[in-house]
Amino acid sequence: MSSFEHYWMGTNRDVLSLILELPPVICMSKSVPLLLSLVIPIYNEAQVIPLLLCSLRETLAQRTEFWEIIFVNDGSCDLSLQLLSEAAIDPRIKILSFARNFGHQTAITAGMDFAEGDAVVVMDADLQDPPEILHEMITQYYRGFDVVSAQRLTRQGETVFKRTSARLFYWLMRNMVDARLIPEVGDFRLFSGQAILALRSLREQHRFMRGLVAWLGLRETIVPFHRKHRVCGETKYPLYNML
Ligand code: UDP
Ligand code: MG
């Protein structure tokens, strides 16, 4: 880690914006250093978990030691919980475990409620949300954005049906629900502490996180990426669930 990066991690956003001569940012005064929380929903991802942990450890080590990962076990019935429990020997790895499967959006919500970081990243377990772009997301966070959204430029390994239905979904949602929804932005996002507080105040039971974020109208930017295949295992969104 260069000395600049070291200083960067050890300072707050106000100071950094002065160093980089960026426009003034709206941000809470934060204690140093940055604690980064990752929130990851897990539903029958036993095959994926070892690869995920390895990849995350590698990426995070390049950046900071001040991190926590909150895995939300969404009623898995494979070995996911056991694997997570073994990993939780590291106190930075924390587990929330649901009694049954409540669904992806509920799992994300629980993780965001428990996250303690100054910045919180929500990402999927299957490495379709590449940990490498965390670096760029953190850079944008320091530039003063409250929401940094990963936008899919391409989608590998998805069926024509899935791609078409996704396009139709975004078109319908933008035209009939909220034009502020950003196409090809899923739940892979970084939120500032302020954004997390705002989201926590919305207690809708049937949640669509992307809609809530759009509705809040926070200061947001995009980080584009190419979405790869699921690293292994099957999608947890078969046709019926997607509908
Ligand atoms: N997931 C979950 N509960 C569910 C379905 C999915 O927690 O009921 C998690 C899953 O383990 C993964 C993320 O949500 O971390 C996204 O699921 P998946 O990758 O299967 O969705 P896709 O990328 O195929 O849309
Ligand atoms: Mg996936």
PDB file of C-alpha atoms and ligand atoms in Angstrom:
ATOM      1  CA  MET A   1       0.000   0.000   0.000  1.00  0.00           C
ATOM      2  CA  SER A   2       1.489   3.379  -0.960  1.00  0.00           C
ATOM      3  CA  SER A   3       1.883   6.047   1.699  1.00  0.00           C
ATOM      4  CA  PHE A   4      -0.751   8.109  -0.078  1.00  0.00           C
ATOM      5  CA  GLU A   5      -3.235   5.282   0.056  1.00  0.00           C
ATOM      6  CA  HIS A   6      -2.350   4.720   3.667  1.00  0.00           C
ATOM      7  CA  TYR A   7      -3.050   8.343   4.441  1.00  0.00           C
ATOM      8  CA  TRP A   8      -6.175   8.118   2.379  1.00  0.00           C
ATOM      9  CA  MET A   9      -7.586   5.279   4.421  1.00  0.00           C
ATOM     10  CA  GLY A  10      -6.642   7.055   7.592  1.00  0.00           C
ATOM     11  CA  THR A  11      -8.375  10.326   6.927  1.00  0.00           C
ATOM     12  CA  ASN A  12     -11.909  11.504   6.419  1.00  0.00           C
ATOM     13  CA  ARG A  13     -13.670  12.575   3.278  1.00  0.00           C
ATOM     14  CA  ASP A  14     -13.491  16.310   3.989  1.00  0.00           C
ATOM     15  CA  VAL A  15      -9.740  16.244   4.248  1.00  0.00           C
ATOM     16  CA  LEU A  16      -9.417  14.057   1.189  1.00  0.00           C
ATOM     17  CA  SER A  17     -11.522  16.339  -0.940  1.00  0.00           C
ATOM     18  CA  LEU A  18      -9.129  19.163  -0.077  1.00  0.00           C
ATOM     19  CA  ILE A  19      -6.128  17.062  -1.033  1.00  0.00           C
ATOM     20  CA  LEU A  20      -7.648  16.159  -4.383  1.00  0.00           C
ATOM     21  CA  GLU A  21      -9.075  19.650  -4.861  1.00  0.00           C
ATOM     22  CA  LEU A  22     -12.478  18.194  -5.414  1.00  0.00           C
ATOM     23  CA  PRO A  23     -15.658  20.212  -5.048  1.00  0.00           C
ATOM     24  CA  PRO A  24     -16.837  20.454  -1.439  1.00  0.00           C
ATOM     25  CA  VAL A  25     -18.691  17.359  -0.404  1.00  0.00           C
ATOM     26  CA  ILE A  26     -21.710  16.877   1.738  1.00  0.00           C
ATOM     27  CA  CYS A  27     -20.774  14.306   4.280  1.00  0.00           C
ATOM     28  CA  MET A  28     -21.052  13.557   7.916  1.00  0.00           C
ATOM     29  CA  SER A  29     -17.992  14.135  10.018  1.00  0.00           C
ATOM     30  CA  LYS A  30     -16.592  10.670  10.478  1.00  0.00           C
ATOM     31  CA  SER A  31     -14.176   9.267  12.899  1.00  0.00           C
ATOM     32  CA  VAL A  32     -11.116   7.741  11.300  1.00  0.00           C
ATOM     33  CA  PRO A  33     -10.326   5.288   9.903  1.00  0.00           C
ATOM     34  CA  LEU A  34     -12.975   4.081   7.485  1.00  0.00           C
ATOM     35  CA  LEU A  35     -14.656   0.857   8.475  1.00  0.00           C
ATOM     36  CA  LEU A  36     -15.988  -0.886   5.390  1.00  0.00           C
ATOM     37  CA  SER A  37     -18.945  -3.261   5.781  1.00  0.00           C
ATOM     38  CA  LEU A  38     -19.884  -5.834   3.180  1.00  0.00           C
ATOM     39  CA  VAL A  39     -23.391  -7.273   3.292  1.00  0.00           C
ATOM     40  CA  ILE A  40     -23.795 -10.561   1.433  1.00  0.00           C
ATOM     41  CA  PRO A  41     -27.031 -12.580   1.248  1.00  0.00           C
ATOM     42  CA  ILE A  42     -26.531 -16.328   1.166  1.00  0.00           C
ATOM     43  CA  TYR A  43     -29.045 -18.892  -0.013  1.00  0.00           C
ATOM     44  CA  ASN A  44     -27.590 -22.356  -0.599  1.00  0.00           C
ATOM     45  CA  GLU A  45     -24.191 -21.078  -1.702  1.00  0.00           C
ATOM     46  CA  ALA A  46     -21.968 -23.769  -0.150  1.00  0.00           C
ATOM     47  CA  GLN A  47     -20.108 -24.267  -3.442  1.00  0.00           C
ATOM     48  CA  VAL A  48     -19.420 -20.577  -3.767  1.00  0.00           C
ATOM     49  CA  ILE A  49     -18.446 -19.611  -0.203  1.00  0.00           C
ATOM     50  CA  PRO A  50     -14.792 -20.815  -0.208  1.00  0.00           C
ATOM     51  CA  LEU A  51     -14.094 -19.017  -3.510  1.00  0.00           C
ATOM     52  CA  LEU A  52     -15.908 -15.919  -2.348  1.00  0.00           C
ATOM     53  CA  LEU A  53     -13.979 -15.724   0.934  1.00  0.00           C
ATOM     54  CA  CYS A  54     -10.693 -16.148  -0.854  1.00  0.00           C
ATOM     55  CA  SER A  55     -11.474 -13.450  -3.391  1.00  0.00           C
ATOM     56  CA  LEU A  56     -12.764 -10.999  -0.778  1.00  0.00           C
ATOM     57  CA  ARG A  57      -9.798 -11.494   1.544  1.00  0.00           C
ATOM     58  CA  GLU A  58      -7.427 -10.808  -1.329  1.00  0.00           C
ATOM     59  CA  THR A  59      -9.219  -7.654  -2.481  1.00  0.00           C
ATOM     60  CA  LEU A  60      -9.762  -6.248   1.003  1.00  0.00           C
ATOM     61  CA  ALA A  61      -6.146  -6.874   2.008  1.00  0.00           C
ATOM     62  CA  GLN A  62      -5.047  -4.547  -0.793  1.00  0.00           C
ATOM     63  CA  ARG A  63      -7.139  -1.799   0.702  1.00  0.00           C
ATOM     64  CA  THR A  64      -7.635  -1.941   4.428  1.00  0.00           C
ATOM     65  CA  GLU A  65      -7.715  -4.159   7.474  1.00  0.00           C
ATOM     66  CA  PHE A  66     -10.715  -2.289   8.828  1.00  0.00           C
ATOM     67  CA  TRP A  67     -13.564  -4.275   7.382  1.00  0.00           C
ATOM     68  CA  GLU A  68     -16.416  -6.511   8.414  1.00  0.00           C
ATOM     69  CA  ILE A  69     -18.439  -8.931   6.333  1.00  0.00           C
ATOM     70  CA  ILE A  70     -22.019  -9.591   7.348  1.00  0.00           C
ATOM     71  CA  PHE A  71     -23.278 -12.780   5.781  1.00  0.00           C
ATOM     72  CA  VAL A  72     -27.024 -13.131   5.933  1.00  0.00           C
ATOM     73  CA  ASN A  73     -27.947 -16.790   5.738  1.00  0.00           C
ATOM     74  CA  ASP A  74     -31.388 -16.734   4.173  1.00  0.00           C
ATOM     75  CA  GLY A  75     -32.601 -20.158   5.356  1.00  0.00           C
ATOM     76  CA  SER A  76     -30.049 -22.217   3.434  1.00  0.00           C
ATOM     77  CA  CYS A  77     -30.510 -25.964   3.631  1.00  0.00           C
ATOM     78  CA  ASP A  78     -27.045 -26.931   2.372  1.00  0.00           C
ATOM     79  CA  LEU A  79     -23.712 -26.534   4.200  1.00  0.00           C
ATOM     80  CA  SER A  80     -23.608 -22.737   3.823  1.00  0.00           C
ATOM     81  CA  LEU A  81     -24.181 -21.977   7.498  1.00  0.00           C
ATOM     82  CA  GLN A  82     -21.555 -24.462   8.611  1.00  0.00           C
ATOM     83  CA  LEU A  83     -18.966 -22.993   6.230  1.00  0.00           C
ATOM     84  CA  LEU A  84     -19.787 -19.465   7.351  1.00  0.00           C
ATOM     85  CA  SER A  85     -19.518 -20.462  11.010  1.00  0.00           C
ATOM     86  CA  GLU A  86     -16.051 -21.868  10.360  1.00  0.00           C
ATOM     87  CA  ALA A  87     -15.031 -18.635   8.630  1.00  0.00           C
ATOM     88  CA  ALA A  88     -16.388 -16.598  11.545  1.00  0.00           C
ATOM     89  CA  ILE A  89     -13.359 -17.590  13.580  1.00  0.00           C
ATOM     90  CA  ASP A  90     -12.206 -14.238  12.172  1.00  0.00           C
ATOM     91  CA  PRO A  91     -14.179 -11.751  14.306  1.00  0.00           C
ATOM     92  CA  ARG A  92     -14.577  -9.464  11.304  1.00  0.00           C
ATOM     93  CA  ILE A  93     -16.861 -12.095   9.758  1.00  0.00           C
ATOM     94  CA  LYS A  94     -20.353 -11.938  11.203  1.00  0.00           C
ATOM     95  CA  ILE A  95     -23.418 -14.034  10.517  1.00  0.00           C
ATOM     96  CA  LEU A  96     -27.108 -13.337  10.666  1.00  0.00           C
ATOM     97  CA  SER A  97     -29.129 -16.469  10.144  1.00  0.00           C
ATOM     98  CA  PHE A  98     -32.808 -16.566   9.264  1.00  0.00           C
ATOM     99  CA  ALA A  99     -35.040 -19.396  10.466  1.00  0.00           C
ATOM    100  CA  ARG A 100     -36.355 -19.857   6.928  1.00  0.00           C
ATOM    101  CA  ASN A 101     -35.981 -18.429   3.462  1.00  0.00           C
ATOM    102  CA  PHE A 102     -37.336 -14.862   3.465  1.00  0.00           C
ATOM    103  CA  GLY A 103     -35.876 -13.753   0.143  1.00  0.00           C
ATOM    104  CA  HIS A 104     -32.981 -11.728  -1.138  1.00  0.00           C
ATOM    105  CA  GLN A 105     -34.394  -8.263  -0.397  1.00  0.00           C
ATOM    106  CA  THR A 106     -35.185  -9.119   3.219  1.00  0.00           C
ATOM    107  CA  ALA A 107     -31.712 -10.583   3.668  1.00  0.00           C
ATOM    108  CA  ILE A 108     -30.115  -7.405   2.336  1.00  0.00           C
ATOM    109  CA  THR A 109     -32.283  -5.302   4.631  1.00  0.00           C
ATOM    110  CA  ALA A 110     -31.246  -7.244   7.718  1.00  0.00           C
ATOM    111  CA  GLY A 111     -27.578  -6.931   6.789  1.00  0.00           C
ATOM    112  CA  MET A 112     -27.881  -3.189   6.276  1.00  0.00           C
ATOM    113  CA  ASP A 113     -29.613  -2.843   9.639  1.00  0.00           C
ATOM    114  CA  PHE A 114     -26.703  -4.525  11.419  1.00  0.00           C
ATOM    115  CA  ALA A 115     -23.768  -3.081   9.464  1.00  0.00           C
ATOM    116  CA  GLU A 116     -21.559  -0.787  11.507  1.00  0.00           C
ATOM    117  CA  GLY A 117     -19.342   0.573   8.730  1.00  0.00           C
ATOM    118  CA  ASP A 118     -18.903   4.180   7.599  1.00  0.00           C
ATOM    119  CA  ALA A 119     -19.562   2.777   4.146  1.00  0.00           C
ATOM    120  CA  VAL A 120     -21.623  -0.321   3.406  1.00  0.00           C
ATOM    121  CA  VAL A 121     -21.431  -2.394   0.227  1.00  0.00           C
ATOM    122  CA  VAL A 122     -24.179  -4.839  -0.707  1.00  0.00           C
ATOM    123  CA  MET A 123     -23.120  -7.591  -3.077  1.00  0.00           C
ATOM    124  CA  ASP A 124     -24.166 -11.058  -4.241  1.00  0.00           C
ATOM    125  CA  ALA A 125     -22.275 -14.146  -3.149  1.00  0.00           C
ATOM    126  CA  ASP A 126     -21.632 -15.759  -6.522  1.00  0.00           C
ATOM    127  CA  LEU A 127     -18.849 -13.384  -7.663  1.00  0.00           C
ATOM    128  CA  GLN A 128     -21.060 -11.979 -10.415  1.00  0.00           C
ATOM    129  CA  ASP A 129     -20.479  -8.758  -8.484  1.00  0.00           C
ATOM    130  CA  PRO A 130     -16.677  -8.594  -8.846  1.00  0.00           C
ATOM    131  CA  PRO A 131     -14.865  -7.600  -5.636  1.00  0.00           C
ATOM    132  CA  GLU A 132     -12.158  -5.827  -7.696  1.00  0.00           C
ATOM    133  CA  ILE A 133     -14.435  -2.878  -8.381  1.00  0.00           C
ATOM    134  CA  LEU A 134     -14.692  -2.176  -4.665  1.00  0.00           C
ATOM    135  CA  HIS A 135     -11.586  -0.005  -5.146  1.00  0.00           C
ATOM    136  CA  GLU A 136     -13.339   2.300  -7.598  1.00  0.00           C
ATOM    137  CA  MET A 137     -16.480   2.344  -5.452  1.00  0.00           C
ATOM    138  CA  ILE A 138     -14.480   3.478  -2.425  1.00  0.00           C
ATOM    139  CA  THR A 139     -12.775   6.162  -4.525  1.00  0.00           C
ATOM    140  CA  GLN A 140     -16.187   7.513  -5.524  1.00  0.00           C
ATOM    141  CA  TYR A 141     -17.337   7.394  -1.904  1.00  0.00           C
ATOM    142  CA  TYR A 142     -14.403   9.597  -0.938  1.00  0.00           C
ATOM    143  CA  ARG A 143     -15.369  11.970  -3.713  1.00  0.00           C
ATOM    144  CA  GLY A 144     -18.554  12.592  -1.748  1.00  0.00           C
ATOM    145  CA  PHE A 145     -21.165  10.308  -3.284  1.00  0.00           C
ATOM    146  CA  ASP A 146     -23.667   8.723  -0.940  1.00  0.00           C
ATOM    147  CA  VAL A 147     -24.605   5.955  -3.338  1.00  0.00           C
ATOM    148  CA  VAL A 148     -22.140   4.325  -5.715  1.00  0.00           C
ATOM    149  CA  SER A 149     -23.970   1.944  -8.034  1.00  0.00           C
ATOM    150  CA  ALA A 150     -22.374  -0.763 -10.134  1.00  0.00           C
ATOM    151  CA  GLN A 151     -23.887  -0.808 -13.613  1.00  0.00           C
ATOM    152  CA  ARG A 152     -23.726  -3.883 -15.830  1.00  0.00           C
ATOM    153  CA  LEU A 153     -22.290  -3.117 -19.262  1.00  0.00           C
ATOM    154  CA  THR A 154     -22.576  -6.723 -20.398  1.00  0.00           C
ATOM    155  CA  ARG A 155     -23.989  -9.916 -18.922  1.00  0.00           C
ATOM    156  CA  GLN A 156     -22.151 -13.164 -19.605  1.00  0.00           C
ATOM    157  CA  GLY A 157     -23.744 -16.561 -19.276  1.00  0.00           C
ATOM    158  CA  GLU A 158     -27.318 -15.387 -18.970  1.00  0.00           C
ATOM    159  CA  THR A 159     -30.050 -16.793 -21.161  1.00  0.00           C
ATOM    160  CA  VAL A 160     -31.730 -14.683 -23.824  1.00  0.00           C
ATOM    161  CA  PHE A 161     -34.869 -14.977 -21.721  1.00  0.00           C
ATOM    162  CA  LYS A 162     -33.174 -13.556 -18.628  1.00  0.00           C
ATOM    163  CA  ARG A 163     -31.601 -10.667 -20.554  1.00  0.00           C
ATOM    164  CA  THR A 164     -34.836  -9.839 -22.347  1.00  0.00           C
ATOM    165  CA  SER A 165     -36.946 -10.050 -19.205  1.00  0.00           C
ATOM    166  CA  ALA A 166     -34.429  -7.820 -17.376  1.00  0.00           C
ATOM    167  CA  ARG A 167     -34.647  -5.208 -20.142  1.00  0.00           C
ATOM    168  CA  LEU A 168     -38.441  -5.375 -20.089  1.00  0.00           C
ATOM    169  CA  PHE A 169     -38.446  -5.110 -16.299  1.00  0.00           C
ATOM    170  CA  TYR A 170     -36.336  -1.944 -16.263  1.00  0.00           C
ATOM    171  CA  TRP A 171     -38.378  -0.439 -19.097  1.00  0.00           C
ATOM    172  CA  LEU A 172     -41.683  -1.086 -17.306  1.00  0.00           C
ATOM    173  CA  MET A 173     -40.391   0.103 -13.955  1.00  0.00           C
ATOM    174  CA  ARG A 174     -38.895   3.300 -15.379  1.00  0.00           C
ATOM    175  CA  ASN A 175     -41.995   4.114 -17.393  1.00  0.00           C
ATOM    176  CA  MET A 176     -44.670   3.079 -14.941  1.00  0.00           C
ATOM    177  CA  VAL A 177     -43.145   3.375 -11.479  1.00  0.00           C
ATOM    178  CA  ASP A 178     -40.138   5.643 -11.157  1.00  0.00           C
ATOM    179  CA  ALA A 179     -38.094   7.144 -13.993  1.00  0.00           C
ATOM    180  CA  ARG A 180     -35.194   7.602 -11.582  1.00  0.00           C
ATOM    181  CA  LEU A 181     -34.468   3.864 -11.590  1.00  0.00           C
ATOM    182  CA  ILE A 182     -31.162   3.411 -13.395  1.00  0.00           C
ATOM    183  CA  PRO A 183     -31.115   0.701 -16.088  1.00  0.00           C
ATOM    184  CA  GLU A 184     -28.797  -2.248 -15.464  1.00  0.00           C
ATOM    185  CA  VAL A 185     -28.149  -1.265 -11.861  1.00  0.00           C
ATOM    186  CA  GLY A 186     -28.917  -4.080  -9.451  1.00  0.00           C
ATOM    187  CA  ASP A 187     -28.273  -4.305  -5.738  1.00  0.00           C
ATOM    188  CA  PHE A 188     -24.475  -4.128  -5.996  1.00  0.00           C
ATOM    189  CA  ARG A 189     -23.984  -0.738  -4.427  1.00  0.00           C
ATOM    190  CA  LEU A 190     -21.948   1.166  -1.886  1.00  0.00           C
ATOM    191  CA  PHE A 191     -23.859   3.342   0.573  1.00  0.00           C
ATOM    192  CA  SER A 192     -22.473   6.064   2.813  1.00  0.00           C
ATOM    193  CA  GLY A 193     -23.433   6.072   6.482  1.00  0.00           C
ATOM    194  CA  GLN A 194     -25.997   8.784   5.751  1.00  0.00           C
ATOM    195  CA  ALA A 195     -27.563   6.761   2.958  1.00  0.00           C
ATOM    196  CA  ILE A 196     -27.782   3.756   5.271  1.00  0.00           C
ATOM    197  CA  LEU A 197     -29.539   5.838   7.929  1.00  0.00           C
ATOM    198  CA  ALA A 198     -32.032   7.066   5.336  1.00  0.00           C
ATOM    199  CA  LEU A 199     -32.696   3.549   4.057  1.00  0.00           C
ATOM    200  CA  ARG A 200     -33.111   2.207   7.567  1.00  0.00           C
ATOM    201  CA  SER A 201     -35.887   4.719   8.155  1.00  0.00           C
ATOM    202  CA  LEU A 202     -37.944   3.118   5.335  1.00  0.00           C
ATOM    203  CA  ARG A 203     -39.606   0.072   6.845  1.00  0.00           C
ATOM    204  CA  GLU A 204     -41.679  -1.213   3.905  1.00  0.00           C
ATOM    205  CA  GLN A 205     -42.342  -4.897   4.297  1.00  0.00           C
ATOM    206  CA  HIS A 206     -42.439  -5.847   0.609  1.00  0.00           C
ATOM    207  CA  ARG A 207     -39.206  -4.239  -0.324  1.00  0.00           C
ATOM    208  CA  PHE A 208     -37.633  -3.375  -3.640  1.00  0.00           C
ATOM    209  CA  MET A 209     -34.330  -1.872  -2.596  1.00  0.00           C
ATOM    210  CA  ARG A 210     -33.584  -0.310  -5.990  1.00  0.00           C
ATOM    211  CA  GLY A 211     -36.895   1.535  -5.857  1.00  0.00           C
ATOM    212  CA  LEU A 212     -36.239   2.800  -2.328  1.00  0.00           C
ATOM    213  CA  VAL A 213     -32.807   4.084  -3.306  1.00  0.00           C
ATOM    214  CA  ALA A 214     -34.218   5.857  -6.379  1.00  0.00           C
ATOM    215  CA  TRP A 215     -37.016   7.391  -4.319  1.00  0.00           C
ATOM    216  CA  LEU A 216     -34.586   8.809  -1.748  1.00  0.00           C
ATOM    217  CA  GLY A 217     -32.769  10.752  -4.477  1.00  0.00           C
ATOM    218  CA  LEU A 218     -29.354  10.622  -2.809  1.00  0.00           C
ATOM    219  CA  ARG A 219     -26.189  11.900  -4.459  1.00  0.00           C
ATOM    220  CA  GLU A 220     -25.329   8.950  -6.683  1.00  0.00           C
ATOM    221  CA  THR A 221     -22.740   7.905  -9.224  1.00  0.00           C
ATOM    222  CA  ILE A 222     -22.154   4.884 -11.428  1.00  0.00           C
ATOM    223  CA  VAL A 223     -19.246   2.469 -11.719  1.00  0.00           C
ATOM    224  CA  PRO A 224     -19.618   0.356 -14.886  1.00  0.00           C
ATOM    225  CA  PHE A 225     -18.567  -3.292 -15.001  1.00  0.00           C
ATOM    226  CA  HIS A 226     -18.850  -6.433 -17.110  1.00  0.00           C
ATOM    227  CA  ARG A 227     -20.976  -9.024 -15.356  1.00  0.00           C
ATOM    228  CA  LYS A 228     -19.510 -12.514 -15.597  1.00  0.00           C
ATOM    229  CA  HIS A 229     -21.000 -15.969 -15.143  1.00  0.00           C
ATOM    230  CA  ARG A 230     -21.986 -17.128 -11.699  1.00  0.00           C
ATOM    231  CA  VAL A 231     -18.727 -18.687 -10.411  1.00  0.00           C
ATOM    232  CA  CYS A 232     -20.525 -21.984  -9.669  1.00  0.00           C
ATOM    233  CA  GLY A 233     -23.893 -23.317  -8.537  1.00  0.00           C
ATOM    234  CA  GLU A 234     -27.291 -22.395  -9.906  1.00  0.00           C
ATOM    235  CA  THR A 235     -29.219 -19.128  -9.959  1.00  0.00           C
ATOM    236  CA  LYS A 236     -31.556 -18.799  -6.971  1.00  0.00           C
ATOM    237  CA  TYR A 237     -33.996 -16.961  -9.204  1.00  0.00           C
ATOM    238  CA  PRO A 238     -35.714 -19.564 -11.367  1.00  0.00           C
ATOM    239  CA  LEU A 239     -38.449 -18.346 -13.682  1.00  0.00           C
ATOM    240  CA  TYR A 240     -41.200 -18.503 -11.061  1.00  0.00           C
ATOM    241  CA  ASN A 241     -39.287 -16.436  -8.483  1.00  0.00           C
ATOM    242  CA  MET A 242     -38.303 -13.896 -11.104  1.00  0.00           C
ATOM    243  CA  LEU A 243     -41.911 -13.433 -12.156  1.00  0.00           C
TER     244      LEU A 243
HETATM  245  N1  UDP B   1     -30.380 -15.051  -2.393  1.00  0.00           N
HETATM  246  C1  UDP B   1     -30.945 -15.005  -1.128  1.00  0.00           C
HETATM  247  N2  UDP B   1     -32.229 -15.442  -0.961  1.00  0.00           N
HETATM  248  C2  UDP B   1     -32.979 -15.909  -1.994  1.00  0.00           C
HETATM  249  C3  UDP B   1     -32.417 -15.916  -3.292  1.00  0.00           C
HETATM  250  C4  UDP B   1     -31.118 -15.475  -3.457  1.00  0.00           C
HETATM  251  O1  UDP B   1     -30.291 -14.579  -0.166  1.00  0.00           O
HETATM  252  O2  UDP B   1     -34.131 -16.317  -1.767  1.00  0.00           O
HETATM  253  C5  UDP B   1     -29.002 -14.565  -2.579  1.00  0.00           C
HETATM  254  C6  UDP B   1     -28.062 -15.513  -3.320  1.00  0.00           C
HETATM  255  O3  UDP B   1     -27.442 -16.435  -2.450  1.00  0.00           O
HETATM  256  C7  UDP B   1     -27.080 -14.536  -3.965  1.00  0.00           C
HETATM  257  C8  UDP B   1     -27.961 -13.330  -4.267  1.00  0.00           C
HETATM  258  O4  UDP B   1     -29.085 -13.431  -3.417  1.00  0.00           O
HETATM  259  O5  UDP B   1     -26.062 -14.145  -3.066  1.00  0.00           O
HETATM  260  C9  UDP B   1     -28.427 -13.265  -5.726  1.00  0.00           C
HETATM  261  O6  UDP B   1     -28.940 -14.528  -6.131  1.00  0.00           O
HETATM  262  P1  UDP B   1     -28.559 -15.158  -7.559  1.00  0.00           P
HETATM  263  O7  UDP B   1     -27.112 -14.960  -7.822  1.00  0.00           O
HETATM  264  O8  UDP B   1     -29.017 -16.579  -7.582  1.00  0.00           O
HETATM  265  O9  UDP B   1     -29.440 -14.278  -8.535  1.00  0.00           O
HETATM  266  P2  UDP B   1     -29.163 -13.967 -10.103  1.00  0.00           P
HETATM  267  O10 UDP B   1     -27.781 -13.380 -10.170  1.00  0.00           O
HETATM  268  O11 UDP B   1     -29.262 -15.273 -10.818  1.00  0.00           O
HETATM  269  O12 UDP B   1     -30.230 -13.005 -10.471  1.00  0.00           O
HETATM  270 MG    MG B   2     -26.079 -14.232  -9.444  1.00  0.00          MG
END
